[in-house]
mmCIF file of C-alpha atoms in Angstrom:
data_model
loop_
_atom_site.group_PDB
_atom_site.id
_atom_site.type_symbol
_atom_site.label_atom_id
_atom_site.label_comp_id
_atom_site.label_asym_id
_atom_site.label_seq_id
_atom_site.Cartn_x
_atom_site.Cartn_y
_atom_site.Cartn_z
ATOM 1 C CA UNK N 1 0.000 0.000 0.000
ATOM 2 C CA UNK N 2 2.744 2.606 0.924
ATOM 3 C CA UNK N 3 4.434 1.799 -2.001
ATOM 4 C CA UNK N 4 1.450 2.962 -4.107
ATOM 5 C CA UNK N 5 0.482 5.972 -2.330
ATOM 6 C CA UNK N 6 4.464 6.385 -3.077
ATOM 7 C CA UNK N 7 3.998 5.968 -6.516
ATOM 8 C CA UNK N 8 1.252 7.893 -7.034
ATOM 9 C CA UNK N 9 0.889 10.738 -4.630
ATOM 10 C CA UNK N 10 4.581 11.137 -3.796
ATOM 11 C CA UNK N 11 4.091 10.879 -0.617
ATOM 12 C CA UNK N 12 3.562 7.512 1.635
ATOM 13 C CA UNK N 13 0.340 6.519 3.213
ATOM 14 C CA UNK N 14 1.418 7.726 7.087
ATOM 15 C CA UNK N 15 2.139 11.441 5.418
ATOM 16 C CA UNK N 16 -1.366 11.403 3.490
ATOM 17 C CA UNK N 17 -3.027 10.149 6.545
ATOM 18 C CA UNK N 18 -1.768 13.295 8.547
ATOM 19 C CA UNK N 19 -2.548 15.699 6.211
ATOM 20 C CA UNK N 20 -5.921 14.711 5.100
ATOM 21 C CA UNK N 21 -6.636 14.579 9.009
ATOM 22 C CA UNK N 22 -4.846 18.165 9.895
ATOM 23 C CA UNK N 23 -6.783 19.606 6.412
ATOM 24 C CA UNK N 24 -10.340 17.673 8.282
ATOM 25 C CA UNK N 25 -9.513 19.363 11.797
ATOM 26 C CA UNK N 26 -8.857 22.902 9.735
ATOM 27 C CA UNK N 27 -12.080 23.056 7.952
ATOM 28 C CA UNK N 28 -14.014 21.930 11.389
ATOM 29 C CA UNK N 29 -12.391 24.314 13.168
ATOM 30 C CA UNK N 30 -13.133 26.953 10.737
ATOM 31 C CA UNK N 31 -16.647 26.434 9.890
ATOM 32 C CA UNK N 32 -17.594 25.290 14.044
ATOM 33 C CA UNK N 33 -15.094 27.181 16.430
ATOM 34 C CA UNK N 34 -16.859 27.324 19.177
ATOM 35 C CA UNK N 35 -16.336 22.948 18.918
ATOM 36 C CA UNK N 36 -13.942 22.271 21.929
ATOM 37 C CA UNK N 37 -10.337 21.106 20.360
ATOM 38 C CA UNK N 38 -10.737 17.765 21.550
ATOM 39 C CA UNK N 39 -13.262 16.776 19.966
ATOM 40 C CA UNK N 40 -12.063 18.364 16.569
ATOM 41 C CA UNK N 41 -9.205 16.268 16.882
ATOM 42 C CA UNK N 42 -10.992 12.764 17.953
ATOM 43 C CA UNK N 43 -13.527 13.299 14.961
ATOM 44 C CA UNK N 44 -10.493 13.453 12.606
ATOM 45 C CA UNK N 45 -9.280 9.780 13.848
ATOM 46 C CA UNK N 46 -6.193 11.256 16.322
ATOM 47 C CA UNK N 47 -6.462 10.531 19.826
ATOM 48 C CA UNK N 48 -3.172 12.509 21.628
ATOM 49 C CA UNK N 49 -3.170 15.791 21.407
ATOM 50 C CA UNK N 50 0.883 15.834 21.816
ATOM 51 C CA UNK N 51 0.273 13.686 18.106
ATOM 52 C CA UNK N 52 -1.658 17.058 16.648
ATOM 53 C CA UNK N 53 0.586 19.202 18.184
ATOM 54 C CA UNK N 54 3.515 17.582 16.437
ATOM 55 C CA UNK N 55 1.645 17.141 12.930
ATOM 56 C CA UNK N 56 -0.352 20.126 12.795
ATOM 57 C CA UNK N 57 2.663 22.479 12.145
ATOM 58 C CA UNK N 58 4.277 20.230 9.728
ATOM 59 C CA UNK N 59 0.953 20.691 7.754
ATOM 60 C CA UNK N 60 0.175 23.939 8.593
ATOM 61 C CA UNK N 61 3.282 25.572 9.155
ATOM 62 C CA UNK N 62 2.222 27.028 12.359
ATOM 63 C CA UNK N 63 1.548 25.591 15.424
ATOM 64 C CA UNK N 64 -2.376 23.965 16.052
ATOM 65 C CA UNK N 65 -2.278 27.037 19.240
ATOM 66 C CA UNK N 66 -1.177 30.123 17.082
ATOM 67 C CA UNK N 67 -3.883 29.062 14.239
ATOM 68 C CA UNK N 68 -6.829 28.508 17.056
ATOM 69 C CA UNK N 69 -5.666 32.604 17.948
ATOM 70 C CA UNK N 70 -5.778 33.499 14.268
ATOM 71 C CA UNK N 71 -8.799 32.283 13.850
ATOM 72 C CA UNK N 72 -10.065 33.936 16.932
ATOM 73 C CA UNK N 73 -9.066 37.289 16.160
ATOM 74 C CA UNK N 74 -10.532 36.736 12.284
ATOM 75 C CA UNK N 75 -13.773 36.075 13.626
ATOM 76 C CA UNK N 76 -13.786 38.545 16.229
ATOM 77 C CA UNK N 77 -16.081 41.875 15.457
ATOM 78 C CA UNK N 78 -14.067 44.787 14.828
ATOM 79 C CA UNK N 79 -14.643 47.671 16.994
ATOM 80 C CA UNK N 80 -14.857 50.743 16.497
ATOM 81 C CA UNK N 81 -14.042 53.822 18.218
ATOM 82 C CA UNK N 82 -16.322 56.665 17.094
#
């Protein structure tokens, strides 16, 4: 199987696993943020969060904590001082 996925995607089956799993916990995370992190991550198949924490940034390219503050301050309102 590896081999193929090799082959094929250039990449072997562990790598596509993690990213189709960190590019799963992205688009939860984005369209339901108020989902705790936990369960983001257990829907996605992982079950450590030290496991996320390692793969998310190799995905991402920044860690699974800045993103989750990104994301905050995207969907924050704006305020205004008038």
């Amino acid at each position: 199987v590896n081999g193929s996925f090799q082959r094929n995607l250039g990449m072997g089956y562990n790598e596509y696993l993690m990213k189709r799993r960190i590019k799963a916990m992205v688009e939860l995370l984005e369209k339901h943020p108020e989902i705790d992190t936990k369960q983001v991550y257990h829907a996605v198949g992982y079950r450590s969060r030290s496991t996320v924490s390692e793969n998310f940034p190799k995905v991402m390219g920044v860690s699974l904590k800045d993103f989750l503050q990104e994301l905050k301050m995207q969907k924050s309102p704006i305020s205004s001082n008038k």
